[in-house]
Amino acid sequence: MKEAMKHQQLGKTDLQTPPIVFGTSSLGNLFVALPSETKLAILQQMIQAVPAPVALDSAGKYGAGLALETIGWGLKELGVAANDVVISNKLGWIRTPLTTPEPTFEPGAWVGLEHDAIQDISYQGILRCWEQGSELLGDYTSQMVSVHDPDEFLAAASSEKEREERGEQILAAYQALTELKTKGSVRAVGVGSKDWHAIRDITKEVDLDWVMFANSMTLYDHPTELLAFMDDLQQKGVGIINSAVFNAGFLTGGEYFNYRLLDPKEEANQPLFQWRESFFALCGEFDVRPADACVHFGRSHPGVVSVALNTSKPERIAQNVASVTVEVPARFWDAMKEKGLLAADYPHL
């Protein structure tokens, strides 16, 4: 399986990334506090499943820095050389003391934490986040950096004036990241967002090396306008990482669609459930795993360098890697188009 893991250059940088980037939110105790042994097993399976360099995507927000701390500890425990891993650190949240019974950021999402976190997006704030992230990683460094979820930061504004001020803070944060790259402290500057329009707005102001879409370019939802933007990114030499290709698990049988719990009895949700039922039926007819179809589609645009996949179970790592390399028959995609489950004019399948 390792032989099929061909690395590609990330945009115009000198970084080589594999076709799968491993998400690490589970290492920060997302929804469940995993034992240290399980976290170490997850990292071990990642390292074993893909030839070096292995790519890990993390953030200071994940467990208030716990994920970064776990990566630094775990890789050292496993004896992984610094050159054998590429780490992406999405910046914008900084660890703070825990003074309440539970962390105040994203209540209910993070379990068993010993720290809290606050958002810190500005020129100096993003440098503070980067410096703290570097300390938490220990012997390892984050070669890829970005501002974490700028769309949510903008959406939290209470007025148009505040939104403009927050936009200026984001641009100031990117000035700091660009200076880090110029000094050689990092090797690639990018952006990750659930709202691809925010990515497009930032690319108008900032010369990025890579972007990460989440919940945007999926088998269920792939708007023509987004595909045109991806074409433009490819022409400019900007690397694309596609994340959340299962629409937060719904396309493979989960109860959540883009992190929203769906009631199958609500009339507004019926088209989604009907689409999934028809999709599953076709998968059964062609003997295609739904996850494989979603990942294959997520990689189909020629500008996509990698897909980012996440799991909290060590035994799922090999399955995720397999989804990246498996072949999906062309007649399956023809049937998807004939059934109206995939845009008939989608050009890359």
mmCIF file of C-alpha atoms in Angstrom:
data_model
loop_
_atom_site.group_PDB
_atom_site.id
_atom_site.type_symbol
_atom_site.label_atom_id
_atom_site.label_comp_id
_atom_site.label_asym_id
_atom_site.label_seq_id
_atom_site.Cartn_x
_atom_site.Cartn_y
_atom_site.Cartn_z
ATOM 1 C CA MET A 1 0.000 0.000 0.000
ATOM 2 C CA LYS A 2 2.889 2.360 0.729
ATOM 3 C CA GLU A 3 4.005 2.051 -2.889
ATOM 4 C CA ALA A 4 0.766 3.736 -4.037
ATOM 5 C CA MET A 5 1.341 6.738 -1.762
ATOM 6 C CA LYS A 6 2.965 9.059 -4.280
ATOM 7 C CA HIS A 7 3.898 12.434 -2.795
ATOM 8 C CA GLN A 8 3.264 15.698 -4.611
ATOM 9 C CA GLN A 9 4.776 19.133 -4.330
ATOM 10 C CA LEU A 10 2.618 21.450 -2.235
ATOM 11 C CA GLY A 11 1.915 24.382 -4.497
ATOM 12 C CA LYS A 12 5.036 26.394 -5.260
ATOM 13 C CA THR A 13 6.799 25.338 -2.043
ATOM 14 C CA ASP A 14 9.547 22.764 -1.606
ATOM 15 C CA LEU A 15 7.334 20.598 0.616
ATOM 16 C CA GLN A 16 6.334 17.123 -0.513
ATOM 17 C CA THR A 17 3.008 15.876 0.850
ATOM 18 C CA PRO A 18 1.343 12.457 0.528
ATOM 19 C CA PRO A 19 -2.183 12.096 -0.897
ATOM 20 C CA ILE A 20 -3.554 11.734 2.643
ATOM 21 C CA VAL A 21 -3.110 14.231 5.462
ATOM 22 C CA PHE A 22 -3.961 12.879 8.896
ATOM 23 C CA GLY A 23 -6.205 15.049 11.077
ATOM 24 C CA THR A 24 -5.325 15.060 14.775
ATOM 25 C CA SER A 25 -8.314 16.547 16.609
ATOM 26 C CA SER A 26 -8.827 13.203 18.400
ATOM 27 C CA LEU A 27 -5.416 13.673 20.030
ATOM 28 C CA GLY A 28 -6.881 16.761 21.700
ATOM 29 C CA ASN A 29 -9.743 14.788 23.294
ATOM 30 C CA LEU A 30 -12.490 15.737 20.864
ATOM 31 C CA PHE A 31 -15.697 14.292 22.382
ATOM 32 C CA VAL A 32 -13.723 11.569 24.185
ATOM 33 C CA ALA A 33 -10.563 11.514 26.301
ATOM 34 C CA LEU A 34 -8.479 8.801 24.669
ATOM 35 C CA PRO A 35 -5.858 7.017 26.784
ATOM 36 C CA SER A 36 -2.231 7.911 26.045
ATOM 37 C CA GLU A 37 -1.677 4.361 24.759
ATOM 38 C CA THR A 38 -4.419 4.795 22.152
ATOM 39 C CA LYS A 39 -3.059 8.147 21.029
ATOM 40 C CA LEU A 40 0.391 6.664 20.645
ATOM 41 C CA ALA A 41 -1.078 3.770 18.649
ATOM 42 C CA ILE A 42 -2.848 6.257 16.346
ATOM 43 C CA LEU A 43 0.410 8.075 15.652
ATOM 44 C CA GLN A 44 2.245 4.803 15.167
ATOM 45 C CA GLN A 45 -0.282 3.588 12.599
ATOM 46 C CA MET A 46 -0.034 6.905 10.741
ATOM 47 C CA ILE A 47 3.736 6.680 10.561
ATOM 48 C CA GLN A 48 3.640 3.050 9.422
ATOM 49 C CA ALA A 49 0.888 3.499 6.835
ATOM 50 C CA VAL A 50 2.524 6.175 4.682
ATOM 51 C CA PRO A 51 6.118 6.610 3.472
ATOM 52 C CA ALA A 52 7.959 9.629 4.843
ATOM 53 C CA PRO A 53 7.255 12.408 5.081
ATOM 54 C CA VAL A 54 3.929 11.774 6.824
ATOM 55 C CA ALA A 55 1.630 14.815 6.998
ATOM 56 C CA LEU A 56 -0.252 15.741 10.184
ATOM 57 C CA ASP A 57 -2.830 18.519 10.429
ATOM 58 C CA SER A 58 -3.296 20.061 13.867
ATOM 59 C CA ALA A 59 -4.220 23.294 15.643
ATOM 60 C CA GLY A 60 -3.794 25.117 18.907
ATOM 61 C CA LYS A 61 -7.566 24.891 19.249
ATOM 62 C CA TYR A 62 -7.497 21.092 19.376
ATOM 63 C CA GLY A 63 -7.764 20.412 23.087
ATOM 64 C CA ALA A 64 -6.281 23.823 23.947
ATOM 65 C CA GLY A 65 -2.920 22.687 22.590
ATOM 66 C CA LEU A 66 -3.208 19.094 23.814
ATOM 67 C CA ALA A 67 -3.103 17.680 20.277
ATOM 68 C CA LEU A 68 0.134 19.539 19.513
ATOM 69 C CA GLU A 69 1.593 18.436 22.834
ATOM 70 C CA THR A 70 0.621 14.829 22.133
ATOM 71 C CA ILE A 71 2.185 14.960 18.658
ATOM 72 C CA GLY A 72 5.460 16.240 20.091
ATOM 73 C CA TRP A 73 5.504 13.628 22.841
ATOM 74 C CA GLY A 74 4.262 10.757 20.684
ATOM 75 C CA LEU A 75 6.616 11.250 17.747
ATOM 76 C CA LYS A 76 9.573 11.465 20.111
ATOM 77 C CA GLU A 77 8.414 8.314 21.900
ATOM 78 C CA LEU A 78 8.228 6.512 18.545
ATOM 79 C CA GLY A 79 11.668 7.759 17.499
ATOM 80 C CA VAL A 80 10.378 9.609 14.421
ATOM 81 C CA ALA A 81 12.944 11.900 12.789
ATOM 82 C CA ALA A 82 11.883 15.535 12.399
ATOM 83 C CA ASN A 83 12.453 15.346 8.618
ATOM 84 C CA ASP A 84 10.045 12.404 8.343
ATOM 85 C CA VAL A 85 6.954 14.422 9.249
ATOM 86 C CA VAL A 86 5.257 17.542 7.882
ATOM 87 C CA ILE A 87 3.115 19.293 10.501
ATOM 88 C CA SER A 88 0.433 21.842 9.713
ATOM 89 C CA ASN A 89 -0.534 24.079 12.626
ATOM 90 C CA LYS A 90 -3.690 26.138 12.201
ATOM 91 C CA LEU A 91 -3.155 29.214 14.375
ATOM 92 C CA GLY A 92 -5.572 31.522 16.142
ATOM 93 C CA TRP A 93 -6.198 29.953 19.550
ATOM 94 C CA ILE A 94 -3.798 30.058 22.472
ATOM 95 C CA ARG A 95 -3.691 27.938 25.627
ATOM 96 C CA THR A 96 -4.699 29.669 28.875
ATOM 97 C CA PRO A 97 -5.173 28.485 32.488
ATOM 98 C CA LEU A 98 -8.371 26.585 33.213
ATOM 99 C CA THR A 99 -10.271 28.546 35.872
ATOM 100 C CA THR A 100 -13.725 27.010 35.399
ATOM 101 C CA PRO A 101 -15.024 23.437 35.792
ATOM 102 C CA GLU A 102 -15.022 23.018 31.997
ATOM 103 C CA PRO A 103 -13.182 24.856 29.196
ATOM 104 C CA THR A 104 -15.038 27.926 27.961
ATOM 105 C CA PHE A 105 -14.217 27.490 24.254
ATOM 106 C CA GLU A 106 -16.525 25.179 22.279
ATOM 107 C CA PRO A 107 -18.442 23.852 25.323
ATOM 108 C CA GLY A 108 -19.161 20.141 25.140
ATOM 109 C CA ALA A 109 -16.661 19.422 22.377
ATOM 110 C CA TRP A 110 -13.456 18.832 24.345
ATOM 111 C CA VAL A 111 -13.207 16.353 27.206
ATOM 112 C CA GLY A 112 -10.843 16.009 30.158
ATOM 113 C CA LEU A 113 -8.740 19.102 29.477
ATOM 114 C CA GLU A 114 -6.405 20.748 31.949
ATOM 115 C CA HIS A 115 -6.304 24.064 30.073
ATOM 116 C CA ASP A 116 -8.634 26.561 28.438
ATOM 117 C CA ALA A 117 -8.086 28.525 25.216
ATOM 118 C CA ILE A 118 -8.897 31.977 23.867
ATOM 119 C CA GLN A 119 -8.901 33.300 20.322
ATOM 120 C CA ASP A 120 -5.913 35.507 19.515
ATOM 121 C CA ILE A 121 -5.952 36.695 15.906
ATOM 122 C CA SER A 122 -3.810 39.760 15.170
ATOM 123 C CA TYR A 123 -0.210 40.441 14.169
ATOM 124 C CA GLN A 124 1.170 39.829 17.658
ATOM 125 C CA GLY A 125 -1.525 37.300 18.530
ATOM 126 C CA ILE A 126 -0.678 34.952 15.689
ATOM 127 C CA LEU A 127 3.009 35.136 16.637
ATOM 128 C CA ARG A 128 2.088 34.212 20.201
ATOM 129 C CA CYS A 129 0.104 31.240 18.886
ATOM 130 C CA TRP A 130 3.014 30.122 16.710
ATOM 131 C CA GLU A 131 5.538 30.449 19.535
ATOM 132 C CA GLN A 132 3.353 28.476 21.929
ATOM 133 C CA GLY A 133 2.695 25.830 19.288
ATOM 134 C CA SER A 134 6.432 25.459 18.740
ATOM 135 C CA GLU A 135 6.946 24.954 22.476
ATOM 136 C CA LEU A 136 4.207 22.331 22.646
ATOM 137 C CA LEU A 137 5.647 20.407 19.676
ATOM 138 C CA GLY A 138 9.017 20.203 21.400
ATOM 139 C CA ASP A 139 11.585 18.642 19.067
ATOM 140 C CA TYR A 140 9.308 19.059 16.027
ATOM 141 C CA THR A 141 8.272 22.091 13.990
ATOM 142 C CA SER A 142 5.206 23.183 12.045
ATOM 143 C CA GLN A 143 6.328 23.718 8.467
ATOM 144 C CA MET A 144 2.801 24.679 7.355
ATOM 145 C CA VAL A 145 0.893 27.470 9.110
ATOM 146 C CA SER A 146 -2.430 29.202 8.610
ATOM 147 C CA VAL A 147 -5.109 31.263 10.336
ATOM 148 C CA HIS A 148 -7.698 28.880 11.786
ATOM 149 C CA ASP A 149 -11.304 29.306 10.598
ATOM 150 C CA PRO A 150 -11.209 32.994 9.633
ATOM 151 C CA ASP A 151 -14.811 32.623 8.429
ATOM 152 C CA GLU A 152 -15.996 31.950 11.995
ATOM 153 C CA PHE A 153 -13.904 34.838 13.312
ATOM 154 C CA LEU A 154 -15.613 37.192 10.847
ATOM 155 C CA ALA A 155 -19.067 35.749 11.477
ATOM 156 C CA ALA A 156 -18.746 36.485 15.213
ATOM 157 C CA ALA A 157 -18.695 40.235 14.534
ATOM 158 C CA SER A 158 -21.685 42.088 15.976
ATOM 159 C CA SER A 159 -21.615 44.934 13.449
ATOM 160 C CA GLU A 160 -20.300 45.739 10.001
ATOM 161 C CA LYS A 161 -17.676 47.989 11.565
ATOM 162 C CA GLU A 162 -16.459 45.179 13.807
ATOM 163 C CA ARG A 163 -16.400 42.813 10.830
ATOM 164 C CA GLU A 164 -14.130 45.241 8.972
ATOM 165 C CA GLU A 165 -11.865 45.489 12.010
ATOM 166 C CA ARG A 166 -11.688 41.706 12.233
ATOM 167 C CA GLY A 167 -10.838 41.536 8.546
ATOM 168 C CA GLU A 168 -7.914 43.873 9.175
ATOM 169 C CA GLN A 169 -6.791 41.676 12.079
ATOM 170 C CA ILE A 170 -6.777 38.644 9.795
ATOM 171 C CA LEU A 171 -4.647 40.449 7.214
ATOM 172 C CA ALA A 172 -2.265 41.565 9.969
ATOM 173 C CA ALA A 173 -2.006 37.945 11.112
ATOM 174 C CA TYR A 174 -1.058 36.940 7.568
ATOM 175 C CA GLN A 175 1.577 39.656 7.490
ATOM 176 C CA ALA A 176 3.139 37.986 10.530
ATOM 177 C CA LEU A 177 2.959 34.518 8.924
ATOM 178 C CA THR A 178 4.498 35.819 5.698
ATOM 179 C CA GLU A 179 7.376 37.307 7.691
ATOM 180 C CA LEU A 180 7.904 33.938 9.416
ATOM 181 C CA LYS A 181 8.180 32.324 5.999
ATOM 182 C CA THR A 182 10.578 34.996 4.728
ATOM 183 C CA LYS A 183 12.824 34.339 7.733
ATOM 184 C CA GLY A 184 12.714 30.595 7.082
ATOM 185 C CA SER A 185 10.879 29.778 10.318
ATOM 186 C CA VAL A 186 8.058 28.142 8.338
ATOM 187 C CA ARG A 187 7.901 26.860 4.775
ATOM 188 C CA ALA A 188 4.296 27.312 3.648
ATOM 189 C CA VAL A 189 1.478 29.729 4.483
ATOM 190 C CA GLY A 190 -2.144 28.799 3.857
ATOM 191 C CA VAL A 191 -5.726 29.021 5.062
ATOM 192 C CA GLY A 192 -8.385 26.557 6.170
ATOM 193 C CA SER A 193 -12.089 27.331 6.311
ATOM 194 C CA LYS A 194 -15.538 25.743 6.251
ATOM 195 C CA ASP A 195 -16.778 28.636 4.105
ATOM 196 C CA TRP A 196 -14.819 28.615 0.865
ATOM 197 C CA HIS A 197 -15.925 32.178 0.111
ATOM 198 C CA ALA A 198 -13.730 33.355 3.000
ATOM 199 C CA ILE A 199 -10.789 31.555 1.406
ATOM 200 C CA ARG A 200 -11.477 33.279 -1.897
ATOM 201 C CA ASP A 201 -11.597 36.687 -0.198
ATOM 202 C CA ILE A 202 -8.268 36.086 1.548
ATOM 203 C CA THR A 203 -6.552 34.944 -1.654
ATOM 204 C CA LYS A 204 -7.377 38.350 -3.138
ATOM 205 C CA GLU A 205 -5.246 39.981 -0.452
ATOM 206 C CA VAL A 206 -2.628 37.364 0.463
ATOM 207 C CA ASP A 207 -0.214 35.300 -1.657
ATOM 208 C CA LEU A 208 -0.930 31.813 -0.252
ATOM 209 C CA ASP A 209 0.906 28.541 -0.825
ATOM 210 C CA TRP A 210 -2.023 26.256 0.015
ATOM 211 C CA VAL A 211 -5.686 26.207 1.030
ATOM 212 C CA MET A 212 -7.797 23.677 2.907
ATOM 213 C CA PHE A 213 -11.495 23.374 2.131
ATOM 214 C CA ALA A 214 -13.820 21.770 4.699
ATOM 215 C CA ASN A 215 -17.381 20.595 3.949
ATOM 216 C CA SER A 216 -17.162 22.471 0.654
ATOM 217 C CA MET A 217 -16.106 20.172 -2.183
ATOM 218 C CA THR A 218 -17.881 16.884 -1.482
ATOM 219 C CA LEU A 219 -19.712 14.250 -3.454
ATOM 220 C CA TYR A 220 -23.012 15.713 -2.287
ATOM 221 C CA ASP A 221 -22.146 19.366 -2.710
ATOM 222 C CA HIS A 222 -19.730 20.722 -5.333
ATOM 223 C CA PRO A 223 -20.983 24.064 -6.678
ATOM 224 C CA THR A 224 -19.821 25.195 -10.086
ATOM 225 C CA GLU A 225 -18.564 28.483 -8.639
ATOM 226 C CA LEU A 226 -16.286 26.613 -6.233
ATOM 227 C CA LEU A 227 -14.931 24.382 -8.996
ATOM 228 C CA ALA A 228 -14.081 27.480 -11.045
ATOM 229 C CA PHE A 229 -12.231 28.916 -8.038
ATOM 230 C CA MET A 230 -10.317 25.653 -7.667
ATOM 231 C CA ASP A 231 -9.342 25.867 -11.347
ATOM 232 C CA ASP A 232 -8.000 29.357 -10.676
ATOM 233 C CA LEU A 233 -6.020 28.178 -7.634
ATOM 234 C CA GLN A 234 -4.472 25.368 -9.658
ATOM 235 C CA GLN A 235 -3.415 27.765 -12.401
ATOM 236 C CA LYS A 236 -1.773 30.014 -9.800
ATOM 237 C CA GLY A 237 0.122 27.094 -8.294
ATOM 238 C CA VAL A 238 -1.734 27.066 -4.969
ATOM 239 C CA GLY A 239 -1.942 23.587 -3.416
ATOM 240 C CA ILE A 240 -5.403 22.375 -2.400
ATOM 241 C CA ILE A 241 -6.120 20.081 0.550
ATOM 242 C CA ASN A 242 -9.693 18.801 0.711
ATOM 243 C CA SER A 243 -11.106 18.092 4.166
ATOM 244 C CA ALA A 244 -14.400 16.847 5.628
ATOM 245 C CA VAL A 245 -15.277 15.025 2.403
ATOM 246 C CA PHE A 246 -18.000 13.033 4.218
ATOM 247 C CA ASN A 247 -19.938 16.191 5.177
ATOM 248 C CA ALA A 248 -19.044 15.474 8.824
ATOM 249 C CA GLY A 249 -19.908 11.800 8.494
ATOM 250 C CA PHE A 250 -23.388 12.009 6.992
ATOM 251 C CA LEU A 251 -22.381 10.600 3.601
ATOM 252 C CA THR A 252 -21.112 7.416 5.246
ATOM 253 C CA GLY A 253 -24.097 6.894 7.549
ATOM 254 C CA GLY A 254 -23.644 9.396 10.376
ATOM 255 C CA GLU A 255 -26.356 11.430 12.068
ATOM 256 C CA TYR A 256 -24.658 14.793 11.564
ATOM 257 C CA PHE A 257 -24.510 16.820 8.345
ATOM 258 C CA ASN A 258 -21.845 19.547 8.459
ATOM 259 C CA TYR A 259 -21.834 19.242 12.263
ATOM 260 C CA ARG A 260 -25.613 19.697 12.529
ATOM 261 C CA LEU A 261 -27.691 16.844 13.975
ATOM 262 C CA LEU A 262 -30.377 15.912 11.463
ATOM 263 C CA ASP A 263 -33.881 14.756 12.356
ATOM 264 C CA PRO A 264 -34.960 12.309 9.621
ATOM 265 C CA LYS A 265 -38.604 13.149 10.377
ATOM 266 C CA GLU A 266 -38.234 16.811 9.445
ATOM 267 C CA GLU A 267 -39.487 17.516 5.943
ATOM 268 C CA ALA A 268 -36.613 19.911 5.203
ATOM 269 C CA ASN A 269 -34.125 17.082 5.746
ATOM 270 C CA GLN A 270 -35.845 14.555 3.472
ATOM 271 C CA PRO A 271 -33.847 15.403 0.296
ATOM 272 C CA LEU A 272 -30.591 14.684 2.147
ATOM 273 C CA PHE A 273 -31.752 11.307 3.419
ATOM 274 C CA GLN A 274 -33.227 10.394 0.027
ATOM 275 C CA TRP A 275 -29.934 11.294 -1.673
ATOM 276 C CA ARG A 276 -27.999 9.134 0.769
ATOM 277 C CA GLU A 277 -30.382 6.195 0.361
ATOM 278 C CA SER A 278 -29.964 6.294 -3.418
ATOM 279 C CA PHE A 279 -26.190 6.706 -3.044
ATOM 280 C CA PHE A 280 -25.940 3.682 -0.748
ATOM 281 C CA ALA A 281 -28.026 1.637 -3.179
ATOM 282 C CA LEU A 282 -25.674 2.437 -6.053
ATOM 283 C CA CYS A 283 -22.662 1.664 -3.897
ATOM 284 C CA GLY A 284 -24.165 -1.741 -3.162
ATOM 285 C CA GLU A 285 -24.899 -2.354 -6.828
ATOM 286 C CA PHE A 286 -21.296 -1.603 -7.865
ATOM 287 C CA ASP A 287 -19.631 -3.021 -4.746
ATOM 288 C CA VAL A 288 -18.136 0.357 -3.829
ATOM 289 C CA ARG A 289 -17.645 1.451 -0.218
ATOM 290 C CA PRO A 290 -19.364 4.829 0.366
ATOM 291 C CA ALA A 291 -16.213 6.147 2.065
ATOM 292 C CA ASP A 292 -14.088 5.159 -0.934
ATOM 293 C CA ALA A 293 -16.449 6.968 -3.303
ATOM 294 C CA CYS A 294 -16.371 10.118 -1.165
ATOM 295 C CA VAL A 295 -12.580 10.151 -0.922
ATOM 296 C CA HIS A 296 -12.129 9.364 -4.623
ATOM 297 C CA PHE A 297 -14.424 12.249 -5.529
ATOM 298 C CA GLY A 298 -12.706 14.544 -3.030
ATOM 299 C CA ARG A 299 -9.400 13.939 -4.825
ATOM 300 C CA SER A 300 -10.781 14.116 -8.362
ATOM 301 C CA HIS A 301 -10.120 17.790 -9.088
ATOM 302 C CA PRO A 302 -6.572 17.965 -10.512
ATOM 303 C CA GLY A 303 -5.666 20.817 -8.166
ATOM 304 C CA VAL A 304 -6.206 18.674 -5.058
ATOM 305 C CA VAL A 305 -2.882 17.532 -3.620
ATOM 306 C CA SER A 306 -4.246 15.676 -0.575
ATOM 307 C CA VAL A 307 -7.396 14.802 1.331
ATOM 308 C CA ALA A 308 -7.435 15.211 5.100
ATOM 309 C CA LEU A 309 -8.997 12.328 7.018
ATOM 310 C CA ASN A 310 -9.479 11.976 10.756
ATOM 311 C CA THR A 311 -10.178 9.103 13.129
ATOM 312 C CA SER A 312 -10.014 8.305 16.839
ATOM 313 C CA LYS A 313 -9.432 4.594 16.217
ATOM 314 C CA PRO A 314 -5.969 3.203 15.380
ATOM 315 C CA GLU A 315 -7.483 0.361 13.348
ATOM 316 C CA ARG A 316 -9.181 2.848 11.005
ATOM 317 C CA ILE A 317 -5.916 4.400 9.812
ATOM 318 C CA ALA A 318 -5.185 1.624 7.306
ATOM 319 C CA GLN A 319 -8.782 1.811 6.059
ATOM 320 C CA ASN A 320 -8.494 5.563 5.466
ATOM 321 C CA VAL A 321 -5.235 5.065 3.583
ATOM 322 C CA ALA A 322 -6.867 2.353 1.483
ATOM 323 C CA SER A 323 -9.654 4.764 0.523
ATOM 324 C CA VAL A 324 -7.052 7.036 -1.053
ATOM 325 C CA THR A 325 -5.597 4.328 -3.275
ATOM 326 C CA VAL A 326 -8.632 2.201 -4.193
ATOM 327 C CA GLU A 327 -9.976 2.312 -7.741
ATOM 328 C CA VAL A 328 -13.640 3.221 -8.279
ATOM 329 C CA PRO A 329 -15.051 2.018 -11.635
ATOM 330 C CA ALA A 330 -15.944 4.658 -14.216
ATOM 331 C CA ARG A 331 -19.375 3.107 -14.728
ATOM 332 C CA PHE A 332 -20.186 3.930 -11.080
ATOM 333 C CA TRP A 333 -19.684 7.620 -11.787
ATOM 334 C CA ASP A 334 -21.758 7.349 -14.953
ATOM 335 C CA ALA A 335 -24.575 5.849 -12.890
ATOM 336 C CA MET A 336 -24.221 8.592 -10.264
ATOM 337 C CA LYS A 337 -24.699 11.193 -12.982
ATOM 338 C CA GLU A 338 -27.600 9.322 -14.569
ATOM 339 C CA LYS A 339 -29.366 9.137 -11.186
ATOM 340 C CA GLY A 340 -28.844 12.855 -10.588
ATOM 341 C CA LEU A 341 -26.623 12.182 -7.548
ATOM 342 C CA LEU A 342 -23.617 13.889 -9.149
ATOM 343 C CA ALA A 343 -23.640 16.950 -11.388
ATOM 344 C CA ALA A 344 -23.999 15.680 -14.934
ATOM 345 C CA ASP A 345 -21.438 18.185 -16.212
ATOM 346 C CA TYR A 346 -18.817 17.466 -13.529
ATOM 347 C CA PRO A 347 -15.696 17.340 -15.712
ATOM 348 C CA HIS A 348 -13.189 15.364 -13.647
ATOM 349 C CA LEU A 349 -14.878 11.926 -13.491
#
